[in-house]
PDB file of C-alpha atoms in Angstrom:
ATOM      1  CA  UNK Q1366     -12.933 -34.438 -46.060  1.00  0.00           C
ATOM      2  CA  UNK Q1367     -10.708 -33.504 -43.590  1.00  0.00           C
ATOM      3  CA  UNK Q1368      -8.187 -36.049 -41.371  1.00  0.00           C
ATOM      4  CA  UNK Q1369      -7.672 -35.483 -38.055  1.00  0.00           C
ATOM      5  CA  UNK Q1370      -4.334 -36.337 -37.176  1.00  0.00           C
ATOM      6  CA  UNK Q1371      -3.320 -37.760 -33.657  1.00  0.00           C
ATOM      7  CA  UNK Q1372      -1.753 -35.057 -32.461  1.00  0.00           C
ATOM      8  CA  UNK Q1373      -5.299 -32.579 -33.787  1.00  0.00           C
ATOM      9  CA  UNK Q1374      -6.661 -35.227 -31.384  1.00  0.00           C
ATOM     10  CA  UNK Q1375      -4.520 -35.245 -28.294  1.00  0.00           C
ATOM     11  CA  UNK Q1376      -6.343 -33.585 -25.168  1.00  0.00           C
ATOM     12  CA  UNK Q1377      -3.598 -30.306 -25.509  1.00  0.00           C
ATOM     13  CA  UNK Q1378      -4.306 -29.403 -28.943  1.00  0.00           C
ATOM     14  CA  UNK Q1379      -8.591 -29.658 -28.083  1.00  0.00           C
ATOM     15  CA  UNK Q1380      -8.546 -27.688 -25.422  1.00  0.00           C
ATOM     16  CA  UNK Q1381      -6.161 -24.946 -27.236  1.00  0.00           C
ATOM     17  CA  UNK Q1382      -8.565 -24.986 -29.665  1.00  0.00           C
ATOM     18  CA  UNK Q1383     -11.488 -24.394 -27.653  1.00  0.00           C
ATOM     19  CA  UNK Q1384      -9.820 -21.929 -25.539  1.00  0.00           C
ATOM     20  CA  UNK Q1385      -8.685 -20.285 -28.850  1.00  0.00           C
ATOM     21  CA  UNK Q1386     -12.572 -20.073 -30.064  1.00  0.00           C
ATOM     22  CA  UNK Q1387     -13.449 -18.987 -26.406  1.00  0.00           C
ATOM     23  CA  UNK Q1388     -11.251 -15.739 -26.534  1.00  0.00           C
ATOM     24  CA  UNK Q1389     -12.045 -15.233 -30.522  1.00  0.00           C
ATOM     25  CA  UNK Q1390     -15.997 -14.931 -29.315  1.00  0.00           C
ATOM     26  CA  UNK Q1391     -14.935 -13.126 -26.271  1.00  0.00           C
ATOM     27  CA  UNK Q1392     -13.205 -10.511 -27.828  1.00  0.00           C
ATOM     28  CA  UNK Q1393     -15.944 -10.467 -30.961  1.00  0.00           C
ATOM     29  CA  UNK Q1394     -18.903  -9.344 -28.357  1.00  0.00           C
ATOM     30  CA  UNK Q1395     -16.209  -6.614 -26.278  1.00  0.00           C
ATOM     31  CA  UNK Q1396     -15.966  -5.199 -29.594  1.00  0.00           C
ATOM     32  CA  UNK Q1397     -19.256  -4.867 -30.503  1.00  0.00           C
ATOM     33  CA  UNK Q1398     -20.348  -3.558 -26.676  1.00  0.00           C
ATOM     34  CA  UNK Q1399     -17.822  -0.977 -27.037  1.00  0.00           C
ATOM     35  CA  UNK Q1400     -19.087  -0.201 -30.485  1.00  0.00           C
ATOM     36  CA  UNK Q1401     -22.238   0.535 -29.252  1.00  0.00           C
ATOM     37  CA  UNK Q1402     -21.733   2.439 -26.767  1.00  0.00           C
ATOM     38  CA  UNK Q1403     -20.078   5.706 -28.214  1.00  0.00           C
ATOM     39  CA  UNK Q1404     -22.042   8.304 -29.977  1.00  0.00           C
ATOM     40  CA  UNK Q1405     -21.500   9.520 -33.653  1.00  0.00           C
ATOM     41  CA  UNK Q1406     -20.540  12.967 -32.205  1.00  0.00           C
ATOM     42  CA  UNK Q1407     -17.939  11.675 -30.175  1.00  0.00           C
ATOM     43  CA  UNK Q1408     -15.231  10.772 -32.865  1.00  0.00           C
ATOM     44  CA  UNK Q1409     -16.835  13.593 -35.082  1.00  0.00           C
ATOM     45  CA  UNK Q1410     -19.900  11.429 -37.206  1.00  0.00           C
ATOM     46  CA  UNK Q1411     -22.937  13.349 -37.669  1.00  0.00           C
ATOM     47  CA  UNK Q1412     -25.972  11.544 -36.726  1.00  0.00           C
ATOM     48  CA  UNK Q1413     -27.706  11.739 -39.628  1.00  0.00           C
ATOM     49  CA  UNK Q1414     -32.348  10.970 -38.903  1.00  0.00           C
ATOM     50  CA  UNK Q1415     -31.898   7.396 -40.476  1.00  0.00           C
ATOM     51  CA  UNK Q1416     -29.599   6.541 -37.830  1.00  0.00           C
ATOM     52  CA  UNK Q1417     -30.809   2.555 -36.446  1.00  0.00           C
ATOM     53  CA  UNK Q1418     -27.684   1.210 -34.781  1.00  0.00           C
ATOM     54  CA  UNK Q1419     -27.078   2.066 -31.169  1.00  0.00           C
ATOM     55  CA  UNK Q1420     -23.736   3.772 -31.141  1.00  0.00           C
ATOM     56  CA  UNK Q1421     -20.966   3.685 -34.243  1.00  0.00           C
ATOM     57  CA  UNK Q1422     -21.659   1.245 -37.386  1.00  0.00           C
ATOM     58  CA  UNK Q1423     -18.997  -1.691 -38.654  1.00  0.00           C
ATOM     59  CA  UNK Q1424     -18.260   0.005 -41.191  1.00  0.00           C
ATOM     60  CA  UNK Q1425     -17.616   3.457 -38.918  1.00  0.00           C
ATOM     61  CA  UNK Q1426     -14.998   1.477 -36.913  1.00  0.00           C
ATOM     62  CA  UNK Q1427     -13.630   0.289 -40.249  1.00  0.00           C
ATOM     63  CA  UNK Q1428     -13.038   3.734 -41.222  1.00  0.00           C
ATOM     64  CA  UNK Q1429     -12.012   5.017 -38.274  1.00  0.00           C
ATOM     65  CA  UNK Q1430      -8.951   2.277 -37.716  1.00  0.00           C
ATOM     66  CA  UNK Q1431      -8.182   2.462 -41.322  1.00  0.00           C
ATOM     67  CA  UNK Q1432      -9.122  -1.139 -41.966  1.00  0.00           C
ATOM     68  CA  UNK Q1433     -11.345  -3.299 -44.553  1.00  0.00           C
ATOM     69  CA  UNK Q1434     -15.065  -3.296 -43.585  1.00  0.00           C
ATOM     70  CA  UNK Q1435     -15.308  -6.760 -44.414  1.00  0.00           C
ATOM     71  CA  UNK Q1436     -12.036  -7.787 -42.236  1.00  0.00           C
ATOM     72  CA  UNK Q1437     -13.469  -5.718 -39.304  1.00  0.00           C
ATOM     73  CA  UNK Q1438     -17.284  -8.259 -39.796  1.00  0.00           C
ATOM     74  CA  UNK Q1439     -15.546 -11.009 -39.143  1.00  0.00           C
ATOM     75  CA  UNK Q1440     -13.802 -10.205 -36.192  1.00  0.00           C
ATOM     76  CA  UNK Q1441     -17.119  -9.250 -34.603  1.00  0.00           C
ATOM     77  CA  UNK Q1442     -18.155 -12.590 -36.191  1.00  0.00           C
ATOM     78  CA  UNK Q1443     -15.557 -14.436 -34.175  1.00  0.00           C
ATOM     79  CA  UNK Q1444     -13.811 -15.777 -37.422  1.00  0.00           C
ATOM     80  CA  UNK Q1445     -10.302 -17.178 -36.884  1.00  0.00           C
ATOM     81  CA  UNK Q1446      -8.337 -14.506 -38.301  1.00  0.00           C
ATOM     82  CA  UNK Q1447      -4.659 -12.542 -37.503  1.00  0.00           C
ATOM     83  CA  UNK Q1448      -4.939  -9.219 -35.969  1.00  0.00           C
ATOM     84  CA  UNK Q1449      -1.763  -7.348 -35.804  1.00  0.00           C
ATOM     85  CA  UNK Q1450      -0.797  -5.196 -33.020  1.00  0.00           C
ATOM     86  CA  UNK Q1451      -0.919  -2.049 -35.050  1.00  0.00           C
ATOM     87  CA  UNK Q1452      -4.233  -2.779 -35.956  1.00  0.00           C
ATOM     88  CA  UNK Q1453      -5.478  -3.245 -32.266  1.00  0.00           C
ATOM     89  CA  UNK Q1454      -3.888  -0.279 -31.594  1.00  0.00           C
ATOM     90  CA  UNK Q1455      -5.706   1.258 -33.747  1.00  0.00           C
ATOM     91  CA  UNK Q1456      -9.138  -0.487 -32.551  1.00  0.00           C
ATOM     92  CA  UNK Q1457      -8.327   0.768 -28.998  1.00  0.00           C
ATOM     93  CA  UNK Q1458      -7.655   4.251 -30.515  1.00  0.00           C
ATOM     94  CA  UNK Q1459     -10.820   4.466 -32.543  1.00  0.00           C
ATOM     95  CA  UNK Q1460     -13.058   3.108 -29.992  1.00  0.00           C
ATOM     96  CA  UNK Q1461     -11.494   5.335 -27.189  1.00  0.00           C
ATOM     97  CA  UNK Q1462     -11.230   2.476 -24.917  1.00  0.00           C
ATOM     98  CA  UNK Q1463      -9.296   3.783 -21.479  1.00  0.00           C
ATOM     99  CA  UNK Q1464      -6.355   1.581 -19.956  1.00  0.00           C
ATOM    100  CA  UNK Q1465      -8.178  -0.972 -18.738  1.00  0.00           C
ATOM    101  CA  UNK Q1466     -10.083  -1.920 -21.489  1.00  0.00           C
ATOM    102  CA  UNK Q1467      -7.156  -1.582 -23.856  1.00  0.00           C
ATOM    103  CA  UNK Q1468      -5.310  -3.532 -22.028  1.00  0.00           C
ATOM    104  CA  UNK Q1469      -8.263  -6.305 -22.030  1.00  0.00           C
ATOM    105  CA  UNK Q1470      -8.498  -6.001 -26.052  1.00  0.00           C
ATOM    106  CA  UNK Q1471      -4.938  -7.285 -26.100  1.00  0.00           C
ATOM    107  CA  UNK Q1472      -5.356  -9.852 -24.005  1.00  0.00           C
ATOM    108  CA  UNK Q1473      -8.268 -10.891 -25.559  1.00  0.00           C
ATOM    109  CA  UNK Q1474      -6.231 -10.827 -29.104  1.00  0.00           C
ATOM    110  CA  UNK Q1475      -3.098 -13.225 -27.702  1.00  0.00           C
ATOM    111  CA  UNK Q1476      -1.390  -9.652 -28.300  1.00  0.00           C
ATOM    112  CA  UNK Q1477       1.457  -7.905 -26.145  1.00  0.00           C
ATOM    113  CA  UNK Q1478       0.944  -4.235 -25.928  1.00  0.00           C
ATOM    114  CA  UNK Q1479       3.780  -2.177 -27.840  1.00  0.00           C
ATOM    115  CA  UNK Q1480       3.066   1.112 -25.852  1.00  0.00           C
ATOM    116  CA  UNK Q1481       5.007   1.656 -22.787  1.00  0.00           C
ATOM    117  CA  UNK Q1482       4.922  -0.733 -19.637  1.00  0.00           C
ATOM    118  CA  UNK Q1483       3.734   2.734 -17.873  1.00  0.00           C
ATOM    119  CA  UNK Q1484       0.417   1.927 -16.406  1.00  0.00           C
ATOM    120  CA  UNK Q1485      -0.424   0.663 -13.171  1.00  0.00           C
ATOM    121  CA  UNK Q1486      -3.803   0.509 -11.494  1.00  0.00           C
ATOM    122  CA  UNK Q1487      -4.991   4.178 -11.724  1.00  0.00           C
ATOM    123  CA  UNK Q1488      -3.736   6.285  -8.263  1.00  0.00           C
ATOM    124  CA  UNK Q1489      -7.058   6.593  -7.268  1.00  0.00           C
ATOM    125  CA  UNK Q1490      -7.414   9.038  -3.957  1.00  0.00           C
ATOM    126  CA  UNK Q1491      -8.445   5.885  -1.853  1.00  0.00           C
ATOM    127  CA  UNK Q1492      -4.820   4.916  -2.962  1.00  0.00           C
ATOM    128  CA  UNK Q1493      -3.280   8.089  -2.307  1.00  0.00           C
ATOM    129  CA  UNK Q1494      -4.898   8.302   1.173  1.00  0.00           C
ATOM    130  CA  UNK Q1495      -3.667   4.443   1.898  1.00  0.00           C
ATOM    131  CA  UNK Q1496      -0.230   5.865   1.107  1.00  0.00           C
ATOM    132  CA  UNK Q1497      -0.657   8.881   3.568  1.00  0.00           C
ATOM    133  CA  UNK Q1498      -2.099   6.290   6.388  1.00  0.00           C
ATOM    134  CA  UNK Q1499       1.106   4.824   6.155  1.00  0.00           C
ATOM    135  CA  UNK Q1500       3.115   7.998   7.387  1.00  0.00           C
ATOM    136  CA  UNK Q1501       5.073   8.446   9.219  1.00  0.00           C
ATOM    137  CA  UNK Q1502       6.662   5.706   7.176  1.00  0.00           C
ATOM    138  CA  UNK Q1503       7.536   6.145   3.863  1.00  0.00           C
ATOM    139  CA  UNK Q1504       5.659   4.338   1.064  1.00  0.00           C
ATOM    140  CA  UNK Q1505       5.325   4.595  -2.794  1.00  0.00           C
ATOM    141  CA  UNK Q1506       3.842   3.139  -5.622  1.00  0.00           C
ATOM    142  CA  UNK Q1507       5.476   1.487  -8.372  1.00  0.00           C
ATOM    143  CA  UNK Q1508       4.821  -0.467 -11.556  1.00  0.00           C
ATOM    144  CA  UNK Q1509       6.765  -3.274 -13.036  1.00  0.00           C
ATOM    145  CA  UNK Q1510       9.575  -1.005 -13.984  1.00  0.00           C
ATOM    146  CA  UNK Q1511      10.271   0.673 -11.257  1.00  0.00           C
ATOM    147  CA  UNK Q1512       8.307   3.970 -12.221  1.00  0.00           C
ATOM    148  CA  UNK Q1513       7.602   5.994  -8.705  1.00  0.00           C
ATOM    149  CA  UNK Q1514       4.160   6.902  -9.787  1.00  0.00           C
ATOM    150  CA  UNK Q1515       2.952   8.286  -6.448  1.00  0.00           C
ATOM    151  CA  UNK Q1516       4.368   8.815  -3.224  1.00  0.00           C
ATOM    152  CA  UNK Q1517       3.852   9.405   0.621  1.00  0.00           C
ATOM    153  CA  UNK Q1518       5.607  12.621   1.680  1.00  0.00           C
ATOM    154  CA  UNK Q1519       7.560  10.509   3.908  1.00  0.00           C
ATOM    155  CA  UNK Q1520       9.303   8.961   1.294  1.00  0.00           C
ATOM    156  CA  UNK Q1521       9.401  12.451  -1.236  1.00  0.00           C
ATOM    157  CA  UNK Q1522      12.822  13.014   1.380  1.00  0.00           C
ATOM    158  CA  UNK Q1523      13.932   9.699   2.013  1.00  0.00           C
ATOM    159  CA  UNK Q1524      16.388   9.337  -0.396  1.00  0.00           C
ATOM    160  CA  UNK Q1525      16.835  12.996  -2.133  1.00  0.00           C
ATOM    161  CA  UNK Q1526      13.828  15.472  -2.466  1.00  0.00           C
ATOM    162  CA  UNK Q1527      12.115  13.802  -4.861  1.00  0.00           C
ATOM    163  CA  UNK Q1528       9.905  16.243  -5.802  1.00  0.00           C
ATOM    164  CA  UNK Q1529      12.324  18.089  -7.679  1.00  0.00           C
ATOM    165  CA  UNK Q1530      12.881  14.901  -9.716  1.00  0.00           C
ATOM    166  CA  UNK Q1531      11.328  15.560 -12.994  1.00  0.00           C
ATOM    167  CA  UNK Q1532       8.588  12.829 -13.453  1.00  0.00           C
ATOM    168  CA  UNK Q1533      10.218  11.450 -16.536  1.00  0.00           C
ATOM    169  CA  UNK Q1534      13.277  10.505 -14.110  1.00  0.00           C
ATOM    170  CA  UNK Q1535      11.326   9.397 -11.193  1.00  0.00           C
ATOM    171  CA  UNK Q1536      12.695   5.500 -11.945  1.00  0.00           C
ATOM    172  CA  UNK Q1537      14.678   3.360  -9.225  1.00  0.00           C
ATOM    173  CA  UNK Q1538      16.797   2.189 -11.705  1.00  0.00           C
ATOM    174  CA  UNK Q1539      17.569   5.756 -13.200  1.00  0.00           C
ATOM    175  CA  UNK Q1540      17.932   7.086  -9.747  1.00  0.00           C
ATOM    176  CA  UNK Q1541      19.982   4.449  -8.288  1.00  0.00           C
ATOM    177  CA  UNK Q1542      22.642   4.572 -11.150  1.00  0.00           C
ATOM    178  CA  UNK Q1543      22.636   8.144 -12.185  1.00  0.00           C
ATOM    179  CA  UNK Q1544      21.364  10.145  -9.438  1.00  0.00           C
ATOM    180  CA  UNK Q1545      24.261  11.017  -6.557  1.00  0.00           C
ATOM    181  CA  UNK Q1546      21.949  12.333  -4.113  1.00  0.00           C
ATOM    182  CA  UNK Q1547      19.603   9.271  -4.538  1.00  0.00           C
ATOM    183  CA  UNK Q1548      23.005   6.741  -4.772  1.00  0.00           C
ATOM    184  CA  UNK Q1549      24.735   9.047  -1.450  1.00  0.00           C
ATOM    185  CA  UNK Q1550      21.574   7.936   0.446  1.00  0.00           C
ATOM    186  CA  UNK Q1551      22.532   4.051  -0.459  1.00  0.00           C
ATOM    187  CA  UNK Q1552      24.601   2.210   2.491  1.00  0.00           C
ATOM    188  CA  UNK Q1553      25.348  -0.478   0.308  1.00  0.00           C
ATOM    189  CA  UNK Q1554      25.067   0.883  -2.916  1.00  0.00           C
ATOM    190  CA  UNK Q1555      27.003  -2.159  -4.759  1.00  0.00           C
ATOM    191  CA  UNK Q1556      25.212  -4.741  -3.373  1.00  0.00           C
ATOM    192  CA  UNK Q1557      21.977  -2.388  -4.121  1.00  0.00           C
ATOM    193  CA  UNK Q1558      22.777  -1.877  -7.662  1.00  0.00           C
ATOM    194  CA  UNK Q1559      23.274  -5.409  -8.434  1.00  0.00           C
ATOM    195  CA  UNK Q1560      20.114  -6.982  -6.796  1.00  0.00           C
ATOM    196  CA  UNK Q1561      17.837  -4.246  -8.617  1.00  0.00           C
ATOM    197  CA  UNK Q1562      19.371  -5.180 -12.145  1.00  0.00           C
ATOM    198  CA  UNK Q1563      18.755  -9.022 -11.325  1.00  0.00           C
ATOM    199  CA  UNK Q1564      14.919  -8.445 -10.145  1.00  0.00           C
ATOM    200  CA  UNK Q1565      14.698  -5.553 -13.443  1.00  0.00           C
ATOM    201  CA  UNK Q1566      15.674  -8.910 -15.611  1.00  0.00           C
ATOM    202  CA  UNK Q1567      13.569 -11.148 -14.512  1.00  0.00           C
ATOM    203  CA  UNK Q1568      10.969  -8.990 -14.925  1.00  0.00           C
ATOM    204  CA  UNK Q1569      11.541  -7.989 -18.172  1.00  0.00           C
ATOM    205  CA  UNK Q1570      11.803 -11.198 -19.803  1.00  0.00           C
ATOM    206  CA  UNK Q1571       8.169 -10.800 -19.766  1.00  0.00           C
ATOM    207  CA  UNK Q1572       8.135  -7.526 -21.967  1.00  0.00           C
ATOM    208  CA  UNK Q1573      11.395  -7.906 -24.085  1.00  0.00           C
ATOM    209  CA  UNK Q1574       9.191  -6.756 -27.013  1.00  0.00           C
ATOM    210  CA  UNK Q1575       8.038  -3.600 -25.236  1.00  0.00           C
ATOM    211  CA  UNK Q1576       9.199  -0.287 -26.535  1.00  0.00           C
ATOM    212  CA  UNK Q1577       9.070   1.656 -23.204  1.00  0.00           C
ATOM    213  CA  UNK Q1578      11.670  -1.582 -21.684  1.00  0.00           C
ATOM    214  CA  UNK Q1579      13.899  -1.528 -24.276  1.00  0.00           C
ATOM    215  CA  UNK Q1580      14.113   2.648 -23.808  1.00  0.00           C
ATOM    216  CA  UNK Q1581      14.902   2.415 -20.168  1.00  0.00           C
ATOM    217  CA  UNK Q1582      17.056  -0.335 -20.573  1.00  0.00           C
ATOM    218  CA  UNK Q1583      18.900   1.686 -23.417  1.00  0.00           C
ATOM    219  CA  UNK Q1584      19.098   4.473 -21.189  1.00  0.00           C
ATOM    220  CA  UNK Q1585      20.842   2.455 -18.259  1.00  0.00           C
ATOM    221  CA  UNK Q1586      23.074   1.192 -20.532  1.00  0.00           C
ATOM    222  CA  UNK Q1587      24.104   4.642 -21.885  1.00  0.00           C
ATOM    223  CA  UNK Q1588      24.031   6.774 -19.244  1.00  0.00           C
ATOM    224  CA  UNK Q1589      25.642   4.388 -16.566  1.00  0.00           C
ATOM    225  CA  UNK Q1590      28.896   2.479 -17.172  1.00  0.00           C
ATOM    226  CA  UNK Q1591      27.953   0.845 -13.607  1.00  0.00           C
ATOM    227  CA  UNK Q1592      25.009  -0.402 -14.989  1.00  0.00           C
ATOM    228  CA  UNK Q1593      26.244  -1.782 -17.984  1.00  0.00           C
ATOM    229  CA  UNK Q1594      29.436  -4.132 -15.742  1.00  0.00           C
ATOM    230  CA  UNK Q1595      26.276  -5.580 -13.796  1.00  0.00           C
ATOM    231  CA  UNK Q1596      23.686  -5.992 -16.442  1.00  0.00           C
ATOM    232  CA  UNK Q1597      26.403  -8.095 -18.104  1.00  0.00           C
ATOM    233  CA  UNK Q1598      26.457 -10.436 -15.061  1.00  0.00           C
ATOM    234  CA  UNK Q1599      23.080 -11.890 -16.363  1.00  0.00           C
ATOM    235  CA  UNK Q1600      21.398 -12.568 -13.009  1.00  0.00           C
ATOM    236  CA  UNK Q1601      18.175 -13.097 -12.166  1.00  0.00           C
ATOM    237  CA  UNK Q1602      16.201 -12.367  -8.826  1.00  0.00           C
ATOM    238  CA  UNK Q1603      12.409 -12.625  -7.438  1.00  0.00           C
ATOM    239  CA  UNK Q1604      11.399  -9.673  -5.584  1.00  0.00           C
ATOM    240  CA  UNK Q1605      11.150 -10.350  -2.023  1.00  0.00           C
ATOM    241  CA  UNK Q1606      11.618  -8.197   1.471  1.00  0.00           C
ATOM    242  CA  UNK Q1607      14.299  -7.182   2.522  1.00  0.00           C
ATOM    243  CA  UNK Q1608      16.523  -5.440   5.323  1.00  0.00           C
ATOM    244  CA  UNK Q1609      17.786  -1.891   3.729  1.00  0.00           C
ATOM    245  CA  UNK Q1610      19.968   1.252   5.710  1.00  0.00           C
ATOM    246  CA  UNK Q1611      19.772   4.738   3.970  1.00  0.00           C
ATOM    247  CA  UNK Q1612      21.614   7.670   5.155  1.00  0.00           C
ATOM    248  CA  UNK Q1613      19.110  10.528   5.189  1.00  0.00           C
ATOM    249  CA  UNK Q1614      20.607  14.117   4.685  1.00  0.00           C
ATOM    250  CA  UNK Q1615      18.048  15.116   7.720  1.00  0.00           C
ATOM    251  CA  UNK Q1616      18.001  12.819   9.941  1.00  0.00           C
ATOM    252  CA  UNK Q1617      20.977  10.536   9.274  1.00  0.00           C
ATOM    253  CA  UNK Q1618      21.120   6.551   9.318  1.00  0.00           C
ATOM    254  CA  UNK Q1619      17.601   4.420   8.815  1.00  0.00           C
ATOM    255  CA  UNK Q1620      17.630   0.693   8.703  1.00  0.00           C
ATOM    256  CA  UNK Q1621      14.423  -0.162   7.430  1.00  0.00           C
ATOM    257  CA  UNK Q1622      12.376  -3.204   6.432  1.00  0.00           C
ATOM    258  CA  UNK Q1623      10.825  -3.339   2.790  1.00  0.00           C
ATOM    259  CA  UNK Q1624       7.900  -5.110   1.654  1.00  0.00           C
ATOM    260  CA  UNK Q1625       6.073  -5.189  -0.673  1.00  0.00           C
ATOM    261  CA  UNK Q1626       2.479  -5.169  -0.917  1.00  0.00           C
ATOM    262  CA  UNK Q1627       1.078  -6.341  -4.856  1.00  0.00           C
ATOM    263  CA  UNK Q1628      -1.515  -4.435  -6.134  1.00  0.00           C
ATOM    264  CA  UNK Q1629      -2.605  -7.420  -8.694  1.00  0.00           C
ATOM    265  CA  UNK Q1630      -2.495 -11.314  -9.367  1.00  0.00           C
ATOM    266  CA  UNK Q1631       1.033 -10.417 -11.093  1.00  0.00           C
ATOM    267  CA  UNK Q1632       4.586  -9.521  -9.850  1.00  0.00           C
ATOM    268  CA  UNK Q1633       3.975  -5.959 -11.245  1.00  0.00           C
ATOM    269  CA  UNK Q1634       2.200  -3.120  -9.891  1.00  0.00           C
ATOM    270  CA  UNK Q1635       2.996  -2.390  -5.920  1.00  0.00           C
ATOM    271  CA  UNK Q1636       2.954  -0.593  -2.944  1.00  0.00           C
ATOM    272  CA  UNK Q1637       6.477  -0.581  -1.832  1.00  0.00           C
ATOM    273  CA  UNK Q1638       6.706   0.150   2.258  1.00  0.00           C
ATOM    274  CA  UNK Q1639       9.277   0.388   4.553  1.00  0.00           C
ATOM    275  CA  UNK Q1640       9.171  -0.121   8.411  1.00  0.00           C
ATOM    276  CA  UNK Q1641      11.335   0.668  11.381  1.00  0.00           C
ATOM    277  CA  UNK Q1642      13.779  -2.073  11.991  1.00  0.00           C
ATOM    278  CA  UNK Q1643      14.927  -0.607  15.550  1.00  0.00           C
ATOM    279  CA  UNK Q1644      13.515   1.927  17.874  1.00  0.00           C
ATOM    280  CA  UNK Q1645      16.052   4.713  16.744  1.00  0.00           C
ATOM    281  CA  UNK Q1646      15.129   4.293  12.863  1.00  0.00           C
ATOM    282  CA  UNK Q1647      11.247   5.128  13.957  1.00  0.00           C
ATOM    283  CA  UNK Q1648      12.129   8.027  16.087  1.00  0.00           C
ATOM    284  CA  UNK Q1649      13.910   9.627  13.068  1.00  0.00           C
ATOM    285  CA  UNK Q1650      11.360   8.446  10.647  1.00  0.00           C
ATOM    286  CA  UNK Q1651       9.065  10.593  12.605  1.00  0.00           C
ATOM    287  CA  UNK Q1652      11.484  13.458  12.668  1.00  0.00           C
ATOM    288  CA  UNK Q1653      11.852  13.355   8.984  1.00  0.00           C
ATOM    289  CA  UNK Q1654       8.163  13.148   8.209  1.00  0.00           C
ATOM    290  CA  UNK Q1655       7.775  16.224  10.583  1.00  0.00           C
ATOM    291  CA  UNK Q1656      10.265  17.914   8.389  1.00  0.00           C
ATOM    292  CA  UNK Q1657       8.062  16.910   5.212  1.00  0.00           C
ATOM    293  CA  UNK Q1658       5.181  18.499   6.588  1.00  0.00           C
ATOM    294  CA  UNK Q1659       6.912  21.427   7.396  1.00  0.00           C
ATOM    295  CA  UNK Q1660       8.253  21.890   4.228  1.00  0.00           C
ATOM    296  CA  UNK Q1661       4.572  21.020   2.681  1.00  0.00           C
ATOM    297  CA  UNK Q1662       2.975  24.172   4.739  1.00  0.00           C
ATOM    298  CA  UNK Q1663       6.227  26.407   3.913  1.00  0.00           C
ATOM    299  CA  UNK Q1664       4.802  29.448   1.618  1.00  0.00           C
ATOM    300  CA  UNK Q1665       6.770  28.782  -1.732  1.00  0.00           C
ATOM    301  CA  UNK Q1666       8.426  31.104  -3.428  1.00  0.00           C
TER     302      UNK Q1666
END
């Protein structure tokens, strides 16, 4: 028989428990749903005429991931069992689930994702047309590590031509401690530098196992002696608004008011936007998103 100790019995440990079975069940009937769903000719099965199951078999997804048949039943049976992430990996792989549903599989598992923090809510074109309404006013997109992953044309000249930026590049932090016509554009660049490696902390202390962090964060390190004198300072920082001045190359001095607008229940994803602080900065903000759609409509080459 089994004894229930006092602290099995305690209200915490019941409803860890419960919530434990909850997700275990949860993540046994996304499985099979997404099992179902894909065709044998999709990942390369024939068909074959005696065919009964609606999309791939158990033992099809066994294959496919490279795991036991019988280990692979009882997740789908809910059975309280370890997954590793290499093995959900693989699951996401072999059932060709997209972001969003990979990223649900991990949650679903207790799991943190070990493929790069790269992924924000897809730039959809009602997204990319929100950033254009914003114009003349520059405004971007970013995820959690300060990835530019789309961009107004306003803000493609605000701080260099950023279109010439090679997409692997197109970081804040990367730009803001290796970049000198990104860092030239910086009034304060100090006091810049040394708020953005307190907020890039604090954020990452919620992916310190993530393999696309610790790259960047290598990189920073390497590449930028700068960085590595303020990393060392160990601060910490929410994100919040903020007064900023940028001396534009086309216009000249901008003081501007960031926000930022969160594109989920979590500190990650974002539209960052900036606003006029005074009637001068507009005026030039519409001068140098005049010059941005000149240079759009320019023939190239």
């Amino acid at each position: 028989m089994t004894t229930m100790t006092a602290q099995d019995s305690a209200p915490g440990a019941r409803q860890g428990h419960a919530g434990s079975e909850v997700r275990r069940h949860e993540l046994a009937a996304f499985l099979r749903s997404r099992r179902e769903r894909i065709a044998p000719e999709q990942v390369g099965l024939a068909r074959g005429r005696r065919r009964r199951t609606p999309g791939l078999r158990r033992e099809e997804v066994a294959q496919l991931s490279a795991v036991g048949v019988t280990w692979y039943t009882w997740l789908e049976q809910a059975r309280d069992i370890q997954v590793s992430v290499q093995v959900l990996d693989a699951l996401a792989r072999a059932l060709l689930l997209d972001p969003s549903e990979r990223a649900h599989l991990f949650q679903l598992a207790g799991a943190v994702d070990p493929t790069p923090a790269t992924v924000c809510p897809a730039i959809t074109p009602a997204l990319r047309a929100l950033l254009e309404q914003f114009e003349p006013y520059p405004a971007c997109v970013q995820n959690s590590r300060y990835d530019i992953l789309a961009h107004n044309r306003t803000y493609g000249l605000l701080l260099c031509d950023l279109d010439a930026v090679p997409p692997e590049d197109r970081n804040c932090m990367i730009l803001s401690f290796t970049h000198e016509p990104w860092r030239s554009s910086i009034v304060h660049l100090e006091e810049t530098q040394r708020l953005m490696a307190a907020r890039f902390r604090a954020s990452m202390a919620g992916h310190l196992g993530e393999p696309g962090w610790k790259m960047l964060l290598k990189r920073l390190r390497t590449q930028s002696p700068d960085f590595g004198a303020v990393w060392e300072r160990h601060e910490v920082l929410a994100h919040r608004g903020k007064r900023k001045e940028f001396l534009n190359r086309y216009v000249g001095r901008l003081r501007l008011d960031h926000t930022d607008l969160w594109l989920g229940p979590e500190a990650g994803p974002r539209m960052v936007t900036y606003a006029p602080a005074d009637e001068d900065s507009r005026e030039r903000l519409e001068r140098l998103h005049a010059i941005a759609l000149e240079r759009e409509a320019a023939p190239s080459g």
